[in-house]
Tab-separated table of C-alpha atoms and ligand atoms in Angstrom:
chain	number	residue	atom	x	y	z
A	1	UNK	CA	0.000	0.000	0.000
A	2	UNK	CA	1.432	3.366	-1.017
A	3	UNK	CA	0.249	6.901	-0.377
A	4	UNK	CA	2.249	8.173	-3.309
A	5	UNK	CA	0.234	9.331	-6.302
A	6	UNK	CA	2.392	7.486	-8.798
A	7	UNK	CA	2.557	8.257	-12.522
A	8	UNK	CA	0.575	5.171	-13.418
A	9	UNK	CA	-1.765	3.808	-10.773
A	10	UNK	CA	-1.945	0.457	-12.595
A	11	UNK	CA	1.737	-0.287	-12.103
A	12	UNK	CA	3.840	-1.444	-9.185
A	13	UNK	CA	7.272	0.097	-9.362
A	14	UNK	CA	10.500	-1.480	-8.131
A	15	UNK	CA	12.140	0.645	-5.426
A	16	UNK	CA	15.407	2.175	-6.616
A	17	UNK	CA	17.823	2.318	-3.690
A	18	UNK	CA	21.273	2.865	-5.120
A	19	UNK	CA	23.184	4.086	-8.141
A	20	UNK	CA	26.550	2.789	-9.256
A	21	UNK	CA	28.040	4.286	-12.421
A	22	UNK	CA	25.835	3.307	-15.351
A	23	UNK	CA	23.652	1.070	-13.158
A	24	UNK	CA	20.621	1.550	-10.927
A	25	UNK	CA	19.994	-1.047	-8.244
A	26	UNK	CA	16.622	-1.857	-6.736
A	27	UNK	CA	15.729	-2.996	-3.214
A	28	UNK	CA	15.875	-6.637	-4.257
A	29	UNK	CA	19.456	-6.129	-5.431
A	30	UNK	CA	18.605	-6.315	-9.126
A	31	UNK	CA	20.933	-4.243	-11.320
A	32	UNK	CA	19.655	-2.284	-14.329
A	33	UNK	CA	21.970	-0.905	-16.979
A	34	UNK	CA	20.666	2.607	-17.473
A	35	UNK	CA	20.739	3.006	-21.235
A	36	UNK	CA	18.340	5.940	-21.333
A	37	UNK	CA	19.386	8.027	-18.314
A	38	UNK	CA	15.715	7.945	-17.310
A	39	UNK	CA	14.713	10.332	-20.065
A	40	UNK	CA	18.180	11.461	-21.226
A	41	UNK	CA	19.030	12.930	-17.842
A	42	UNK	CA	21.805	10.966	-16.128
A	43	UNK	CA	24.725	11.784	-18.422
A	44	UNK	CA	27.304	11.138	-15.698
A	45	UNK	CA	25.740	7.956	-14.392
A	46	UNK	CA	24.447	7.648	-10.860
A	47	UNK	CA	27.403	7.997	-8.511
A	48	UNK	CA	29.608	10.856	-9.645
A	49	UNK	CA	31.645	11.776	-6.556
A	50	UNK	CA	32.697	15.214	-7.808
A	51	UNK	CA	29.113	16.315	-8.382
A	52	UNK	CA	27.804	14.801	-5.154
A	53	UNK	CA	30.554	16.436	-3.113
A	54	UNK	CA	30.043	19.821	-4.782
A	55	UNK	CA	26.373	19.694	-3.790
A	56	UNK	CA	27.255	18.580	-0.254
A	57	UNK	CA	29.745	21.448	0.132
A	58	UNK	CA	27.176	23.945	-1.093
A	59	UNK	CA	24.541	22.598	1.279
A	60	UNK	CA	26.969	23.092	4.169
A	61	UNK	CA	27.548	26.722	3.172
A	62	UNK	CA	24.197	27.869	1.802
A	63	UNK	CA	21.368	25.657	0.537
A	64	UNK	CA	19.028	28.394	-0.645
A	65	UNK	CA	18.589	32.151	-0.680
A	66	UNK	CA	15.564	33.535	-2.496
A	67	UNK	CA	16.608	35.274	-5.705
A	68	UNK	CA	14.320	38.236	-5.141
A	69	UNK	CA	16.689	39.151	-2.282
A	70	UNK	CA	20.068	37.741	-3.267
A	71	UNK	CA	22.159	36.359	-6.029
A	72	UNK	CA	24.450	33.465	-5.067
A	73	UNK	CA	27.923	32.317	-6.009
A	74	UNK	CA	27.166	29.011	-7.763
A	75	UNK	CA	24.413	30.621	-9.866
A	76	UNK	CA	26.799	33.383	-10.993
A	77	UNK	CA	29.579	30.869	-11.708
A	78	UNK	CA	27.265	28.538	-13.623
A	79	UNK	CA	25.979	31.388	-15.802
A	80	UNK	CA	29.589	32.427	-16.479
A	81	UNK	CA	30.515	28.844	-17.397
A	82	UNK	CA	27.583	28.446	-19.802
A	83	UNK	CA	28.005	31.845	-21.471
A	84	UNK	CA	31.765	31.268	-21.841
A	85	UNK	CA	31.012	28.211	-24.013
A	86	UNK	CA	28.036	29.669	-25.875
A	87	UNK	CA	28.123	31.562	-29.172
A	88	UNK	CA	28.947	35.257	-28.783
A	89	UNK	CA	25.342	36.373	-29.254
A	90	UNK	CA	24.409	34.887	-25.869
A	91	UNK	CA	25.075	36.849	-22.755
A	92	UNK	CA	22.570	35.833	-20.081
A	93	UNK	CA	21.131	32.705	-18.501
A	94	UNK	CA	17.780	32.526	-16.745
A	95	UNK	CA	17.643	29.621	-14.291
A	96	UNK	CA	14.619	27.459	-13.513
A	97	UNK	CA	14.042	23.975	-12.105
A	98	UNK	CA	13.328	21.788	-15.130
A	99	UNK	CA	12.581	21.508	-18.826
A	100	UNK	CA	8.929	22.550	-18.853
A	101	UNK	CA	9.776	25.612	-16.783
A	102	UNK	CA	12.564	26.476	-19.220
A	103	UNK	CA	10.104	26.318	-22.108
A	104	UNK	CA	7.487	28.362	-20.240
A	105	UNK	CA	10.137	30.982	-19.563
A	106	UNK	CA	11.126	30.943	-23.249
A	107	UNK	CA	7.559	31.489	-24.426
A	108	UNK	CA	6.857	34.271	-21.961
A	109	UNK	CA	10.177	35.992	-22.582
A	110	UNK	CA	9.599	35.832	-26.338
A	111	UNK	CA	6.185	37.427	-25.918
A	112	UNK	CA	7.458	40.094	-23.541
A	113	UNK	CA	10.335	40.867	-25.930
A	114	UNK	CA	7.856	41.948	-28.586
A	115	UNK	CA	5.674	43.834	-26.115
A	116	UNK	CA	8.760	45.770	-24.958
A	117	UNK	CA	9.653	46.469	-28.592
A	118	UNK	CA	6.230	47.914	-29.295
A	119	UNK	CA	4.890	44.958	-31.278
A	120	UNK	CA	2.163	43.706	-28.926
A	121	UNK	CA	0.141	42.324	-31.836
A	122	UNK	CA	2.618	39.432	-32.065
A	123	UNK	CA	0.903	36.599	-30.247
A	124	UNK	CA	1.317	33.361	-32.264
A	125	UNK	CA	3.798	30.584	-31.772
A	126	UNK	CA	4.519	28.065	-34.516
A	127	UNK	CA	5.932	24.706	-33.512
A	128	UNK	CA	6.091	21.251	-35.093
A	129	UNK	CA	3.942	18.184	-34.957
A	130	UNK	CA	5.380	15.235	-33.060
A	131	UNK	CA	7.412	17.392	-30.729
A	132	UNK	CA	7.515	17.439	-26.940
A	133	UNK	CA	8.269	20.576	-24.992
A	134	UNK	CA	6.960	19.700	-21.536
A	135	UNK	CA	3.770	19.157	-19.625
A	136	UNK	CA	2.908	22.575	-18.208
A	137	UNK	CA	0.134	24.261	-20.147
A	138	UNK	CA	2.276	26.605	-22.259
A	139	UNK	CA	4.841	23.954	-23.092
A	140	UNK	CA	2.095	21.425	-23.792
A	141	UNK	CA	0.369	23.900	-26.111
A	142	UNK	CA	3.432	24.266	-28.307
A	143	UNK	CA	4.149	20.540	-28.127
A	144	UNK	CA	2.848	18.692	-31.126
A	145	UNK	CA	2.015	15.276	-29.768
A	146	UNK	CA	-1.698	14.711	-30.332
A	147	UNK	CA	-2.126	12.140	-27.555
A	148	UNK	CA	-0.471	14.252	-24.862
A	149	UNK	CA	-2.502	17.309	-25.853
A	150	UNK	CA	-5.920	15.789	-26.458
A	151	UNK	CA	-7.756	16.009	-23.131
A	152	UNK	CA	-6.179	19.367	-22.234
A	153	UNK	CA	-6.896	20.970	-25.602
A	154	UNK	CA	-9.554	23.398	-24.225
A	155	UNK	CA	-6.979	24.822	-21.812
A	156	UNK	CA	-4.185	25.339	-24.320
A	157	UNK	CA	-3.061	28.602	-25.902
A	158	UNK	CA	-3.432	28.776	-29.612
A	159	UNK	CA	-0.238	27.462	-31.193
A	160	UNK	CA	-0.024	26.043	-34.690
A	161	UNK	CA	2.085	23.191	-35.949
A	162	UNK	CA	3.987	22.417	-39.128
A	163	UNK	CA	5.650	19.164	-40.189
A	164	UNK	CA	8.676	17.907	-38.300
A	165	UNK	CA	11.886	17.214	-40.207
A	166	UNK	CA	11.531	13.439	-40.082
A	167	UNK	CA	13.349	12.023	-43.073
A	168	UNK	CA	12.433	8.359	-42.520
A	169	UNK	CA	8.763	9.091	-43.142
A	170	UNK	CA	8.626	12.646	-44.448
A	171	UNK	CA	11.185	12.701	-47.233
A	172	UNK	CA	9.823	11.720	-50.619
A	173	UNK	CA	11.273	8.858	-52.678
A	174	UNK	CA	14.124	10.334	-54.699
A	175	UNK	CA	13.879	13.692	-52.903
A	176	UNK	CA	17.271	15.100	-51.884
A	177	UNK	CA	17.930	16.342	-48.343
A	178	UNK	CA	18.205	19.860	-49.726
A	179	UNK	CA	14.868	19.620	-51.532
A	180	UNK	CA	13.202	18.159	-48.427
A	181	UNK	CA	14.627	20.940	-46.227
A	182	UNK	CA	13.421	23.503	-48.755
A	183	UNK	CA	9.941	21.980	-48.885
A	184	UNK	CA	9.640	22.102	-45.088
A	185	UNK	CA	10.978	25.642	-45.000
A	186	UNK	CA	8.359	26.606	-47.562
A	187	UNK	CA	5.652	25.031	-45.380
A	188	UNK	CA	6.840	27.107	-42.415
A	189	UNK	CA	6.866	30.273	-44.457
A	190	UNK	CA	3.362	29.566	-45.768
A	191	UNK	CA	2.164	29.188	-42.182
A	192	UNK	CA	3.793	32.501	-41.262
A	193	UNK	CA	2.011	34.167	-44.176
A	194	UNK	CA	-1.282	32.543	-43.208
A	195	UNK	CA	-1.024	33.903	-39.656
A	196	UNK	CA	0.425	37.233	-40.777
A	197	UNK	CA	4.181	37.676	-40.472
A	198	UNK	CA	3.815	40.529	-37.994
A	199	UNK	CA	1.613	38.387	-35.748
A	200	UNK	CA	4.141	35.638	-35.038
A	201	UNK	CA	6.370	35.570	-31.941
A	202	UNK	CA	8.499	32.521	-32.458
A	203	UNK	CA	9.199	29.243	-34.148
A	204	UNK	CA	9.893	26.474	-31.647
A	205	UNK	CA	11.693	23.209	-32.342
A	206	UNK	CA	13.749	20.536	-30.643
A	207	UNK	CA	17.131	20.598	-32.398
A	208	UNK	CA	17.117	16.801	-32.323
A	209	UNK	CA	13.658	15.448	-31.548
A	210	UNK	CA	13.665	13.215	-28.488
A	211	UNK	CA	10.789	11.582	-26.648
A	212	UNK	CA	8.073	11.771	-29.288
A	213	UNK	CA	10.049	10.777	-32.398
A	214	UNK	CA	13.025	8.884	-30.992
A	215	UNK	CA	16.278	10.809	-31.594
A	216	UNK	CA	15.589	12.356	-34.990
A	217	UNK	CA	18.136	14.911	-36.236
A	218	UNK	CA	17.085	17.257	-39.022
A	219	UNK	CA	18.486	16.793	-42.516
A	220	UNK	CA	21.497	19.032	-43.302
A	221	UNK	CA	20.463	22.556	-44.215
A	222	UNK	CA	17.006	22.440	-42.604
A	223	UNK	CA	17.833	24.688	-39.664
A	224	UNK	CA	19.730	27.099	-41.915
A	225	UNK	CA	16.526	27.564	-43.969
A	226	UNK	CA	14.512	27.959	-40.757
A	227	UNK	CA	16.920	30.574	-39.401
A	228	UNK	CA	16.724	32.561	-42.662
A	229	UNK	CA	12.934	32.549	-42.535
A	230	UNK	CA	12.824	33.656	-38.895
A	231	UNK	CA	15.260	36.475	-39.684
A	232	UNK	CA	13.317	37.528	-42.750
A	233	UNK	CA	10.164	37.994	-40.692
A	234	UNK	CA	11.705	39.187	-37.428
A	235	UNK	CA	10.571	36.037	-35.626
A	236	UNK	CA	12.489	34.525	-32.709
A	237	UNK	CA	13.908	31.034	-33.030
A	238	UNK	CA	13.525	29.034	-29.805
A	239	UNK	CA	15.420	25.765	-29.742
A	240	UNK	CA	14.434	23.233	-27.120
A	241	UNK	CA	17.648	21.496	-26.108
A	242	UNK	CA	16.221	20.136	-22.875
A	243	UNK	CA	16.930	16.587	-24.000
A	244	UNK	CA	19.411	16.866	-26.857
A	245	UNK	CA	21.661	19.596	-25.466
A	246	UNK	CA	24.482	19.659	-22.903
A	247	UNK	CA	26.642	17.217	-24.821
A	248	UNK	CA	24.067	14.511	-25.459
A	249	UNK	CA	24.578	14.788	-29.230
A	250	UNK	CA	28.357	15.128	-29.014
A	251	UNK	CA	28.602	18.926	-28.818
A	252	UNK	CA	27.658	21.029	-25.807
A	253	UNK	CA	24.883	22.683	-27.809
A	254	UNK	CA	23.105	20.468	-30.304
A	255	UNK	CA	22.656	23.479	-32.619
A	256	UNK	CA	26.451	23.625	-33.149
A	257	UNK	CA	26.071	20.827	-35.719
A	258	UNK	CA	23.437	22.831	-37.589
A	259	UNK	CA	25.627	25.878	-38.131
A	260	UNK	CA	23.029	28.257	-36.738
A	261	UNK	CA	22.384	30.070	-33.484
A	262	UNK	CA	18.921	30.438	-31.958
A	263	UNK	CA	17.656	33.456	-30.018
A	264	UNK	CA	16.677	31.375	-27.002
A	265	UNK	CA	17.772	27.869	-26.034
A	266	UNK	CA	16.062	25.821	-23.323
A	267	UNK	CA	18.175	23.432	-21.243
A	268	UNK	CA	17.506	20.962	-18.440
A	269	UNK	CA	18.083	17.180	-18.062
A	270	UNK	CA	21.859	16.870	-18.644
A	271	UNK	CA	22.437	20.311	-17.113
A	272	UNK	CA	21.950	18.839	-13.643
A	273	UNK	CA	22.529	15.259	-14.803
A	274	UNK	CA	19.885	14.115	-12.327
A	275	UNK	CA	21.889	15.177	-9.273
A	276	UNK	CA	19.657	18.213	-8.796
A	277	UNK	CA	16.538	19.451	-10.571
A	278	UNK	CA	17.571	22.409	-12.709
A	279	UNK	CA	16.760	23.969	-16.048
A	280	UNK	CA	17.918	27.109	-17.797
A	281	UNK	CA	17.182	29.450	-20.638
A	282	UNK	CA	20.100	30.778	-22.626
A	283	UNK	CA	19.170	34.271	-23.771
A	284	UNK	CA	20.579	36.217	-26.718
A	285	UNK	CA	21.873	39.696	-26.011
A	286	UNK	CA	19.259	41.473	-28.164
A	287	UNK	CA	16.404	39.782	-26.289
A	288	UNK	CA	17.841	40.724	-22.912
A	289	UNK	CA	18.531	44.266	-24.061
A	290	UNK	CA	14.923	44.753	-25.157
A	291	UNK	CA	13.884	44.037	-21.565
A	292	UNK	CA	16.600	46.268	-20.103
A	293	UNK	CA	15.698	49.135	-22.434
A	294	UNK	CA	11.995	48.615	-21.714
A	295	UNK	CA	10.540	47.869	-18.308
A	296	UNK	CA	13.762	46.282	-17.071
A	297	UNK	CA	11.811	43.484	-15.441
A	298	UNK	CA	11.035	40.051	-16.890
A	299	UNK	CA	7.569	39.388	-15.543
A	300	UNK	CA	8.162	35.817	-14.543
A	301	UNK	CA	9.920	33.919	-11.749
A	302	UNK	CA	9.649	30.855	-9.557
A	303	UNK	CA	10.617	30.331	-5.935
A	304	UNK	CA	13.445	27.921	-6.668
A	305	UNK	CA	15.050	29.638	-9.630
A	306	UNK	CA	18.807	29.766	-9.251
A	307	UNK	CA	18.706	27.372	-6.287
A	308	UNK	CA	22.231	27.432	-4.865
A	309	UNK	CA	22.629	23.674	-4.385
A	310	UNK	CA	21.160	22.952	-7.820
A	311	UNK	CA	23.522	25.453	-9.450
A	312	UNK	CA	26.504	24.043	-7.541
A	313	UNK	CA	25.632	20.568	-8.838
A	314	UNK	CA	25.235	21.803	-12.420
A	315	UNK	CA	28.505	23.723	-12.200
A	316	UNK	CA	30.262	20.534	-11.129
A	317	UNK	CA	28.642	18.756	-14.102
A	318	UNK	CA	30.147	21.404	-16.415
A	319	UNK	CA	33.544	20.858	-14.814
A	320	UNK	CA	33.254	17.105	-15.387
A	321	UNK	CA	32.195	17.612	-19.010
A	322	UNK	CA	34.976	20.019	-19.916
A	323	UNK	CA	37.695	19.842	-17.268
A	324	UNK	CA	37.707	16.049	-17.029
A	325	UNK	CA	37.134	15.352	-20.718
A	326	UNK	CA	33.807	13.563	-20.293
A	327	UNK	CA	32.156	15.456	-23.159
A	328	UNK	CA	34.947	14.368	-25.500
A	329	UNK	CA	33.889	10.735	-24.958
A	330	UNK	CA	30.457	11.269	-26.501
A	331	UNK	CA	31.341	11.375	-30.210
A	332	UNK	CA	33.610	8.289	-30.313
A	333	UNK	CA	31.332	6.306	-28.015
A	334	UNK	CA	28.357	7.401	-30.084
A	335	UNK	CA	30.017	6.131	-33.250
A	336	UNK	CA	30.690	2.841	-31.527
A	337	UNK	CA	27.097	2.581	-30.355
A	338	UNK	CA	25.843	3.361	-33.864
A	339	UNK	CA	28.030	0.606	-35.282
A	340	UNK	CA	26.892	-1.931	-32.716
A	341	UNK	CA	23.218	-1.017	-33.136
A	342	UNK	CA	23.478	-1.323	-36.897
A	343	UNK	CA	25.342	-4.627	-36.663
A	344	UNK	CA	22.675	-6.031	-34.378
A	345	UNK	CA	19.488	-4.550	-35.809
A	346	UNK	CA	19.984	-3.185	-39.338
A	347	UNK	CA	18.579	-6.401	-40.821
A	348	UNK	CA	15.984	-7.050	-38.153
A	349	UNK	CA	12.590	-7.528	-39.828
A	350	UNK	CA	10.901	-5.182	-37.348
A	351	UNK	CA	13.520	-2.434	-37.085
A	352	UNK	CA	12.641	0.105	-39.761
A	353	UNK	CA	15.115	2.854	-38.938
A	354	UNK	CA	18.120	3.483	-36.712
A	355	UNK	CA	18.892	7.192	-36.297
A	356	UNK	CA	20.551	9.545	-33.884
A	357	UNK	CA	23.616	11.539	-33.040
A	358	UNK	CA	26.234	11.317	-30.303
A	359	UNK	CA	24.903	9.152	-27.484
A	360	UNK	CA	21.295	9.792	-28.477
A	361	UNK	CA	19.826	6.998	-30.634
A	362	UNK	CA	16.419	5.797	-31.690
A	363	UNK	CA	15.137	2.593	-33.246
A	364	UNK	CA	11.795	2.797	-35.018
A	365	UNK	CA	9.849	-0.454	-34.979
A	366	UNK	CA	7.598	-1.457	-37.828
A	367	UNK	CA	5.451	-4.418	-38.695
A	368	UNK	CA	6.750	-4.378	-42.250
A	369	UNK	CA	10.032	-2.817	-43.315
A	370	UNK	CA	9.246	-2.432	-47.013
A	371	UNK	CA	6.007	-0.519	-46.530
A	372	UNK	CA	7.081	1.013	-43.140
A	373	UNK	CA	3.696	-0.114	-41.855
A	374	UNK	CA	3.543	0.481	-38.091
A	375	UNK	CA	2.245	-2.071	-35.612
A	376	UNK	CA	-1.359	-1.977	-34.524
A	377	UNK	CA	-1.331	0.491	-31.594
A	378	UNK	CA	-3.511	-1.947	-29.637
A	379	UNK	CA	-0.489	-4.265	-29.368
A	380	UNK	CA	1.371	-1.590	-27.378
A	381	UNK	CA	4.688	-2.860	-28.692
A	382	UNK	CA	6.602	-0.059	-26.946
A	383	UNK	CA	5.146	-0.976	-23.543
A	384	UNK	CA	5.994	-4.642	-24.089
A	385	UNK	CA	9.570	-3.761	-24.969
A	386	UNK	CA	9.898	-1.604	-21.868
A	387	UNK	CA	8.620	-4.462	-19.707
A	388	UNK	CA	10.856	-7.037	-21.354
A	389	UNK	CA	13.878	-4.734	-21.066
A	390	UNK	CA	13.238	-4.130	-17.367
A	391	UNK	CA	13.035	-7.862	-16.871
A	392	UNK	CA	16.361	-8.250	-18.682
A	393	UNK	CA	17.927	-5.544	-16.471
A	394	UNK	CA	17.947	-2.750	-19.026
A	395	UNK	CA	16.471	0.734	-18.801
A	396	UNK	CA	15.554	2.112	-22.220
A	397	UNK	CA	12.855	4.606	-23.205
A	398	UNK	CA	10.311	3.100	-25.613
A	399	UNK	CA	7.379	5.240	-26.685
A	400	UNK	CA	4.321	4.858	-28.891
A	401	UNK	CA	2.623	7.276	-31.258
A	402	UNK	CA	5.747	7.984	-33.291
A	403	UNK	CA	3.848	8.800	-36.498
A	404	UNK	CA	0.912	10.800	-35.287
A	405	UNK	CA	0.558	10.458	-31.533
A	406	UNK	CA	-1.251	7.135	-31.955
A	407	UNK	CA	0.501	4.874	-34.441
A	408	UNK	CA	4.135	3.850	-34.426
A	409	UNK	CA	6.675	2.668	-31.857
A	410	UNK	CA	10.260	3.563	-31.138
A	411	UNK	CA	12.931	2.956	-28.513
A	412	UNK	CA	15.049	5.878	-27.358
A	413	UNK	CA	18.567	5.276	-26.045
A	414	UNK	CA	20.635	7.798	-24.099
A	415	UNK	CA	23.377	6.024	-22.147
A	416	UNK	CA	25.670	7.975	-19.816
A	417	UNK	CA	28.796	9.610	-21.223
A	418	UNK	CA	30.849	7.510	-18.791
A	419	UNK	CA	29.603	4.258	-20.345
A	420	UNK	CA	32.272	1.643	-21.132
A	421	UNK	CA	32.500	-0.273	-24.404
A	422	UNK	CA	31.569	-3.542	-22.671
A	423	UNK	CA	28.431	-1.863	-21.346
A	424	UNK	CA	27.485	-0.869	-24.896
A	425	UNK	CA	27.677	-4.577	-25.776
A	426	UNK	CA	25.522	-5.362	-22.750
A	427	UNK	CA	23.061	-2.676	-23.894
A	428	UNK	CA	22.771	-4.121	-27.395
A	429	UNK	CA	22.490	-7.718	-26.106
A	430	UNK	CA	19.789	-6.880	-23.584
A	431	UNK	CA	17.877	-4.714	-26.049
A	432	UNK	CA	18.045	-7.547	-28.568
A	433	UNK	CA	16.698	-9.948	-25.943
A	434	UNK	CA	13.859	-7.542	-25.066
A	435	UNK	CA	12.927	-7.040	-28.728
A	436	UNK	CA	13.022	-10.800	-29.377
A	437	UNK	CA	10.921	-11.525	-26.296
A	438	UNK	CA	8.397	-8.894	-27.429
A	439	UNK	CA	8.004	-10.216	-30.950
A	440	UNK	CA	7.968	-13.860	-29.891
A	441	UNK	CA	5.141	-12.930	-27.561
A	442	UNK	CA	3.403	-10.894	-30.244
A	443	UNK	CA	3.627	-13.696	-32.802
A	444	UNK	CA	2.184	-16.136	-30.231
A	445	UNK	CA	-0.776	-13.891	-29.292
B	501	PLP	C1	12.576	18.295	-25.447
B	501	PLP	C2	11.940	18.406	-24.090
B	501	PLP	N1	11.492	19.597	-23.670
B	501	PLP	C3	10.933	19.747	-22.467
B	501	PLP	C4	10.784	18.677	-21.609
B	501	PLP	C5	10.155	18.848	-20.265
B	501	PLP	O1	11.108	18.752	-19.263
B	501	PLP	P1	10.684	18.424	-17.760
B	501	PLP	O2	10.128	17.047	-17.754
B	501	PLP	O3	11.987	18.566	-17.008
B	501	PLP	O4	9.698	19.443	-17.339
B	501	PLP	C6	11.229	17.414	-22.003
B	501	PLP	C7	11.072	16.249	-21.128
B	501	PLP	O5	11.157	15.115	-21.514
B	501	PLP	C8	11.819	17.280	-23.274
B	501	PLP	O6	12.238	16.083	-23.720
């Protein structure tokens, strides 16, 4: 009997009691290789001494001082560390406690930016279908996952959605990457014209789509076209790097690979690596200056923003990534993981696509590879894989609704940056066992 209002009242959860590197251990002593970092959170594994000790030291000195009265040392140092490694156009960081809060802050700041600039008629946000930006009402409204939105639809602000850049299903036969990127850019521009270019605040996208599509990078050139369109119409580009940023894709900022710079970038997950809840919004100089030259006050704020212990933990994460060379592991390990995944699953009859970047990979599961026909959603293939993986001692992040919020299944992988090669083999073996168990079961039922 539990008094906890758990996520899913139909499930009984094992009790996690300990973390050890890439593994989580439950009360029965069962070890789980954490190949998804929960939801792409635990980039340093579960027992990083440097981060734990930095948080402990901060708690001894000062756990919390409300930011309407004080600034604090770790918050200042963390902002310095992030800005020092950001493109020159960024100068400020707004701290929050998670990814949804970072996206809420982005949306409100984008709106206030235009109000301060004397363009209060700008009120529309354009985002993409099959995206996830969080579960608070603003973030949910811009998110494009039909299932997550459905019952809350009457409460959501009016955002519109264009196609994601999802080459496996979106790119036409014989269409080049450049032509596909151009077609999607044209769709975005048409939507801007439909709404009225002077009515739009921002275009919002995950740089590499995580939970809802399963680690889908855009085709080369897509974000360059998007940036040009935003610039042409004076629209802000908000990139959601809550999942894909902070080194997950091999570079600190996922947008580095795209050769563009957004106006606002939302961070969370790997920023605190699971040691503390923290999120942040990286803010371009011109956005900040519009506030400074206007009212001077961003009309937002939460009690725990800039929490000293959370910032101390995140600062120690940055030191591990850069000072200790942990970030440099991501690209080579990612290439190794790609190779192993392709060796194991490229010819699997139910694996339609293997895509990703860095240590962020997705496998899309299909009933039929030639036609890309998805499984019947009633089979809940993703849920079966999650169950089978747990049984095998593997944590991965399967999800359904890949195509349209209802049909399609994928498995998301986001192992820690400290993972060893042997653990990548263990990952692939256990995932293979979970997939086999799922389809054996499915063929029997
Ligand atoms: C891309 C993206 N944005 C926002 C969020 C929301 O973050 P949080 O769950 O920390 O509120 C998530 C969470 O999965 C995410 O993947």
